[in-house]
mmCIF file of C-alpha atoms in Angstrom:
data_model
loop_
_atom_site.group_PDB
_atom_site.id
_atom_site.type_symbol
_atom_site.label_atom_id
_atom_site.label_comp_id
_atom_site.label_asym_id
_atom_site.label_seq_id
_atom_site.Cartn_x
_atom_site.Cartn_y
_atom_site.Cartn_z
ATOM 1 C CA MET A 4 -91.612 -20.947 78.722
ATOM 2 C CA SER A 5 -95.415 -20.831 78.666
ATOM 3 C CA GLU A 6 -97.364 -20.305 75.447
ATOM 4 C CA ALA A 7 -98.573 -16.947 76.757
ATOM 5 C CA GLY A 8 -95.023 -15.894 77.542
ATOM 6 C CA SER A 9 -93.885 -16.938 74.085
ATOM 7 C CA ALA A 10 -96.618 -14.877 72.474
ATOM 8 C CA LEU A 11 -95.684 -11.841 74.538
ATOM 9 C CA ASP A 12 -92.021 -12.277 73.610
ATOM 10 C CA ARG A 13 -92.927 -12.420 69.911
ATOM 11 C CA GLU A 14 -95.013 -9.262 70.159
ATOM 12 C CA GLY A 15 -92.216 -7.520 72.028
ATOM 13 C CA PHE A 16 -89.643 -8.562 69.439
ATOM 14 C CA ILE A 17 -91.831 -7.314 66.584
ATOM 15 C CA ARG A 18 -92.497 -3.961 68.209
ATOM 16 C CA ALA A 19 -88.821 -3.510 69.132
ATOM 17 C CA HIS A 20 -87.494 -4.202 65.630
ATOM 18 C CA THR A 21 -90.091 -2.546 63.412
ATOM 19 C CA ARG A 22 -91.823 0.767 62.877
ATOM 20 C CA LEU A 23 -95.463 1.395 61.925
ATOM 21 C CA LEU A 24 -95.347 2.852 58.410
ATOM 22 C CA PRO A 25 -97.771 3.243 55.486
ATOM 23 C CA VAL A 26 -97.502 0.590 52.788
ATOM 24 C CA PRO A 27 -95.932 2.218 49.689
ATOM 25 C CA HIS A 28 -98.536 1.001 47.172
ATOM 26 C CA ALA A 29 -101.474 0.816 49.593
ATOM 27 C CA ALA A 30 -101.064 3.856 51.800
ATOM 28 C CA GLU A 31 -104.483 3.322 53.411
ATOM 29 C CA ILE A 32 -102.786 0.539 55.383
ATOM 30 C CA ALA A 33 -99.918 0.826 57.874
ATOM 31 C CA LEU A 34 -97.716 -2.115 58.847
ATOM 32 C CA HIS A 35 -95.009 -2.783 61.411
ATOM 33 C CA VAL A 36 -92.066 -3.188 59.041
ATOM 34 C CA ALA A 37 -88.296 -3.353 59.358
ATOM 35 C CA GLU A 38 -86.609 -0.060 58.564
ATOM 36 C CA GLU A 39 -83.211 -1.731 58.246
ATOM 37 C CA ALA A 40 -84.033 -4.828 56.222
ATOM 38 C CA THR A 41 -80.576 -6.380 56.093
ATOM 39 C CA GLU A 42 -79.954 -5.790 59.790
ATOM 40 C CA LEU A 43 -83.153 -7.555 60.890
ATOM 41 C CA TRP A 44 -82.644 -10.404 58.422
ATOM 42 C CA GLN A 45 -79.119 -11.018 59.705
ATOM 43 C CA LYS A 46 -80.283 -10.784 63.309
ATOM 44 C CA THR A 47 -82.867 -13.522 62.800
ATOM 45 C CA GLU A 48 -80.488 -15.692 60.782
ATOM 46 C CA GLU A 49 -77.455 -15.393 63.040
ATOM 47 C CA GLU A 50 -78.159 -14.212 66.583
ATOM 48 C CA LEU A 51 -81.560 -15.840 66.959
ATOM 49 C CA ALA A 52 -81.062 -19.019 64.930
ATOM 50 C CA VAL A 53 -80.297 -20.706 68.222
ATOM 51 C CA ILE A 54 -83.974 -20.479 69.250
ATOM 52 C CA GLY A 55 -85.247 -21.473 65.833
ATOM 53 C CA LEU A 56 -86.480 -18.099 64.602
ATOM 54 C CA PRO A 57 -87.275 -18.256 60.865
ATOM 55 C CA PRO A 58 -86.475 -15.439 58.393
ATOM 56 C CA PRO A 59 -88.705 -12.400 59.054
ATOM 57 C CA PHE A 60 -90.916 -12.521 55.961
ATOM 58 C CA TRP A 61 -93.567 -10.818 58.117
ATOM 59 C CA ALA A 62 -91.483 -7.643 58.445
ATOM 60 C CA PHE A 63 -91.776 -6.496 54.831
ATOM 61 C CA ALA A 64 -94.479 -5.495 52.359
ATOM 62 C CA TRP A 65 -93.613 -7.857 49.482
ATOM 63 C CA ALA A 66 -94.432 -6.945 45.892
ATOM 64 C CA GLY A 67 -97.144 -9.534 45.304
ATOM 65 C CA GLY A 68 -98.884 -8.718 48.558
ATOM 66 C CA GLN A 69 -98.860 -4.997 47.786
ATOM 67 C CA ALA A 70 -100.392 -5.662 44.381
ATOM 68 C CA LEU A 71 -103.131 -7.822 45.897
ATOM 69 C CA ALA A 72 -103.871 -5.265 48.602
ATOM 70 C CA ARG A 73 -104.142 -2.454 46.048
ATOM 71 C CA TYR A 74 -106.460 -4.554 43.885
ATOM 72 C CA LEU A 75 -108.809 -5.377 46.765
ATOM 73 C CA LEU A 76 -108.895 -1.777 47.982
ATOM 74 C CA ASP A 77 -109.723 -0.589 44.448
ATOM 75 C CA HIS A 78 -112.275 -3.386 43.795
ATOM 76 C CA PRO A 79 -114.007 -3.982 47.149
ATOM 77 C CA GLN A 80 -116.849 -5.840 45.453
ATOM 78 C CA ILE A 81 -114.491 -8.821 45.059
ATOM 79 C CA VAL A 82 -114.556 -9.511 48.798
ATOM 80 C CA ALA A 83 -117.485 -7.494 50.194
ATOM 81 C CA GLY A 84 -119.694 -9.692 52.352
ATOM 82 C CA ARG A 85 -117.594 -12.787 51.665
ATOM 83 C CA HIS A 86 -115.435 -15.243 53.657
ATOM 84 C CA VAL A 87 -111.808 -14.578 52.726
ATOM 85 C CA LEU A 88 -108.573 -16.485 53.365
ATOM 86 C CA ASP A 89 -105.180 -14.823 53.007
ATOM 87 C CA PHE A 90 -102.777 -17.760 52.610
ATOM 88 C CA ALA A 91 -99.142 -17.474 53.783
ATOM 89 C CA SER A 92 -100.123 -14.043 54.999
ATOM 90 C CA GLY A 93 -96.817 -12.815 56.458
ATOM 91 C CA SER A 94 -97.572 -9.312 57.736
ATOM 92 C CA GLY A 95 -101.330 -9.655 57.213
ATOM 93 C CA LEU A 96 -101.343 -6.959 54.513
ATOM 94 C CA VAL A 97 -103.786 -8.654 52.132
ATOM 95 C CA ALA A 98 -106.069 -9.796 54.941
ATOM 96 C CA ILE A 99 -106.231 -6.228 56.249
ATOM 97 C CA ALA A 100 -107.058 -4.958 52.754
ATOM 98 C CA ALA A 101 -109.873 -7.518 52.524
ATOM 99 C CA ALA A 102 -111.254 -6.459 55.905
ATOM 100 C CA LYS A 103 -111.091 -2.784 54.943
ATOM 101 C CA SER A 104 -112.937 -3.661 51.721
ATOM 102 C CA GLY A 105 -115.930 -5.063 53.566
ATOM 103 C CA ALA A 106 -115.289 -8.806 53.779
ATOM 104 C CA ALA A 107 -117.687 -10.504 56.185
ATOM 105 C CA ARG A 108 -114.987 -12.738 57.670
ATOM 106 C CA VAL A 109 -111.234 -12.696 57.120
ATOM 107 C CA GLU A 110 -108.741 -15.378 58.074
ATOM 108 C CA ALA A 111 -104.982 -15.122 57.613
ATOM 109 C CA CYS A 112 -102.768 -18.181 57.954
ATOM 110 C CA ASP A 113 -99.026 -18.602 58.246
ATOM 111 C CA ILE A 114 -96.807 -21.361 59.618
ATOM 112 C CA ASP A 115 -94.482 -18.831 61.326
ATOM 113 C CA ALA A 116 -95.651 -17.952 64.839
ATOM 114 C CA PHE A 117 -93.985 -14.534 64.522
ATOM 115 C CA ALA A 118 -96.066 -13.845 61.399
ATOM 116 C CA VAL A 119 -99.218 -14.818 63.292
ATOM 117 C CA ALA A 120 -98.276 -12.341 66.022
ATOM 118 C CA ALA A 121 -97.514 -9.664 63.417
ATOM 119 C CA ILE A 122 -100.901 -10.214 61.743
ATOM 120 C CA GLY A 123 -102.629 -9.544 65.055
ATOM 121 C CA ILE A 124 -100.574 -6.437 65.785
ATOM 122 C CA ASN A 125 -101.072 -5.046 62.277
ATOM 123 C CA ALA A 126 -104.808 -5.766 62.185
ATOM 124 C CA GLU A 127 -105.222 -3.921 65.485
ATOM 125 C CA ALA A 128 -103.189 -0.971 64.187
ATOM 126 C CA ASN A 129 -105.557 -0.701 61.211
ATOM 127 C CA GLY A 130 -108.739 -1.078 63.236
ATOM 128 C CA VAL A 131 -109.926 -4.276 61.556
ATOM 129 C CA THR A 132 -110.716 -7.814 62.666
ATOM 130 C CA VAL A 133 -108.642 -10.645 61.195
ATOM 131 C CA THR A 134 -108.485 -14.190 62.549
ATOM 132 C CA ALA A 135 -104.802 -15.177 62.518
ATOM 133 C CA ARG A 136 -104.122 -18.918 62.248
ATOM 134 C CA ALA A 137 -100.842 -20.773 62.761
ATOM 135 C CA ASP A 138 -101.760 -23.446 60.231
ATOM 136 C CA ASP A 139 -100.591 -25.010 56.986
ATOM 137 C CA LEU A 140 -103.974 -25.183 55.265
ATOM 138 C CA ILE A 141 -102.781 -26.706 51.998
ATOM 139 C CA GLY A 142 -105.187 -29.475 51.022
ATOM 140 C CA ARG A 143 -108.019 -28.252 53.240
ATOM 141 C CA ASP A 144 -111.302 -26.610 52.253
ATOM 142 C CA GLU A 145 -113.216 -24.689 54.892
ATOM 143 C CA GLY A 146 -115.631 -22.997 52.537
ATOM 144 C CA TRP A 147 -113.645 -19.867 51.756
ATOM 145 C CA GLU A 148 -115.280 -17.801 49.032
ATOM 146 C CA VAL A 149 -112.151 -15.823 48.154
ATOM 147 C CA VAL A 150 -108.591 -17.105 48.608
ATOM 148 C CA CYS A 151 -105.640 -14.747 48.184
ATOM 149 C CA ALA A 152 -101.988 -15.783 47.971
ATOM 150 C CA GLY A 153 -99.148 -13.304 47.575
ATOM 151 C CA ASP A 154 -95.564 -14.214 46.647
ATOM 152 C CA VAL A 155 -95.924 -17.986 47.014
ATOM 153 C CA CYS A 156 -94.163 -19.081 43.802
ATOM 154 C CA TYR A 157 -90.503 -18.576 44.708
ATOM 155 C CA GLU A 158 -89.757 -22.287 45.329
ATOM 156 C CA ARG A 159 -90.716 -25.108 42.960
ATOM 157 C CA ASP A 160 -92.099 -27.593 45.511
ATOM 158 C CA MET A 161 -94.048 -24.934 47.385
ATOM 159 C CA ALA A 162 -95.492 -23.485 44.170
ATOM 160 C CA GLU A 163 -96.602 -26.886 42.874
ATOM 161 C CA ARG A 164 -98.334 -27.821 46.141
ATOM 162 C CA VAL A 165 -100.042 -24.463 46.497
ATOM 163 C CA ILE A 166 -101.216 -24.201 42.889
ATOM 164 C CA ALA A 167 -102.674 -27.731 42.918
ATOM 165 C CA TRP A 168 -104.631 -26.911 46.094
ATOM 166 C CA LEU A 169 -105.758 -23.495 44.878
ATOM 167 C CA SER A 170 -106.875 -25.014 41.560
ATOM 168 C CA ALA A 171 -109.151 -27.407 43.425
ATOM 169 C CA LEU A 172 -110.649 -24.524 45.416
ATOM 170 C CA SER A 173 -111.197 -22.571 42.221
ATOM 171 C CA ALA A 174 -112.821 -25.577 40.544
ATOM 172 C CA ARG A 175 -115.455 -25.773 43.275
ATOM 173 C CA GLY A 176 -116.270 -22.075 42.917
ATOM 174 C CA ALA A 177 -113.880 -20.035 45.045
ATOM 175 C CA THR A 178 -112.356 -16.869 43.631
ATOM 176 C CA VAL A 179 -108.592 -17.431 43.756
ATOM 177 C CA LEU A 180 -106.282 -14.428 43.381
ATOM 178 C CA ILE A 181 -102.493 -14.602 43.273
ATOM 179 C CA GLY A 182 -100.211 -11.589 43.639
ATOM 180 C CA ASP A 183 -96.776 -12.036 42.126
ATOM 181 C CA PRO A 184 -94.007 -10.015 40.415
ATOM 182 C CA GLY A 185 -93.276 -12.883 38.017
ATOM 183 C CA ARG A 186 -91.226 -15.175 40.221
ATOM 184 C CA SER A 187 -89.649 -18.276 38.740
ATOM 185 C CA TYR A 188 -92.344 -20.872 39.419
ATOM 186 C CA LEU A 189 -95.461 -18.832 38.669
ATOM 187 C CA PRO A 190 -97.607 -20.991 36.293
ATOM 188 C CA LYS A 191 -98.576 -18.150 33.954
ATOM 189 C CA GLY A 192 -100.234 -20.506 31.488
ATOM 190 C CA ARG A 193 -102.969 -21.238 34.019
ATOM 191 C CA LEU A 194 -103.545 -17.648 35.095
ATOM 192 C CA GLU A 195 -105.481 -14.637 33.858
ATOM 193 C CA THR A 196 -104.043 -11.196 34.598
ATOM 194 C CA VAL A 197 -106.598 -8.882 36.193
ATOM 195 C CA ALA A 198 -104.315 -5.972 37.193
ATOM 196 C CA THR A 199 -100.676 -4.880 36.963
ATOM 197 C CA TYR A 200 -98.893 -2.307 39.109
ATOM 198 C CA GLU A 201 -95.462 -0.725 39.509
ATOM 199 C CA VAL A 202 -94.761 -1.519 43.174
ATOM 200 C CA PRO A 203 -92.058 0.104 45.343
ATOM 201 C CA VAL A 204 -90.135 -2.564 47.269
ATOM 202 C CA THR A 205 -87.145 -2.994 49.576
ATOM 203 C CA ARG A 206 -84.018 -2.945 47.402
ATOM 204 C CA ALA A 207 -82.072 -4.856 50.054
ATOM 205 C CA LEU A 208 -84.294 -7.904 49.478
ATOM 206 C CA GLU A 209 -85.258 -7.538 45.825
ATOM 207 C CA ASP A 210 -83.328 -6.904 42.600
ATOM 208 C CA ALA A 211 -84.911 -3.496 41.971
ATOM 209 C CA GLU A 212 -86.581 -0.610 43.776
ATOM 210 C CA ILE A 213 -89.735 -1.001 41.674
ATOM 211 C CA LYS A 214 -91.198 -4.405 40.798
ATOM 212 C CA ARG A 215 -93.842 -4.750 38.088
ATOM 213 C CA SER A 216 -96.312 -6.968 39.900
ATOM 214 C CA SER A 217 -99.586 -8.470 38.778
ATOM 215 C CA VAL A 218 -102.722 -9.872 40.293
ATOM 216 C CA TRP A 219 -103.731 -13.074 38.600
ATOM 217 C CA ARG A 220 -106.956 -15.069 38.726
ATOM 218 C CA LEU A 221 -106.500 -18.822 38.794
ATOM 219 C CA ALA A 222 -108.901 -20.992 36.835
ATOM 220 C CA GLY A 223 -109.926 -24.366 38.239
#
């Protein structure tokens, strides 16, 4: 299958299994999300595992991402006129919030090709420009002025790699913001809370319908 065909198939899959809905805690933004969370998750794990489809993290507005999006929409001066990276972007929610808040240039990266397709679809639906990248950028520095990372501290190895990289970016002057509902490997001792929200989430994937989620600034 050609690369173009693959991309079209991903877009078709996303559109067929999601619905464009406002984000609960950032209603200025609409995303293509799964209405039946468990059904889509099982479909990707079971029926489509044969073609190597990863879990559909891109099909949900996760708590940390919603908190980050709300913070950027309420404090546009954080990103206005700046070069922003949304790391492990998933649906593109935070990148879209940055673009809506006046960022000069917004990039969103994810290692899942379906997420990259979803970012493009969602950016278009919200009338903003976001450069979607299928890259693992950990360890790289391309001059981003603001780096956002939502819900990246749910696995120990991942959290340690990401925090070490983000700390280096912060040390050289980047503003680093992390959105997280207090997951297990969040290094709270190295973070300053800048905002806290009560965020509606998908009960099928979380342990509650509302997750108290914070935006944290990481010091270098």
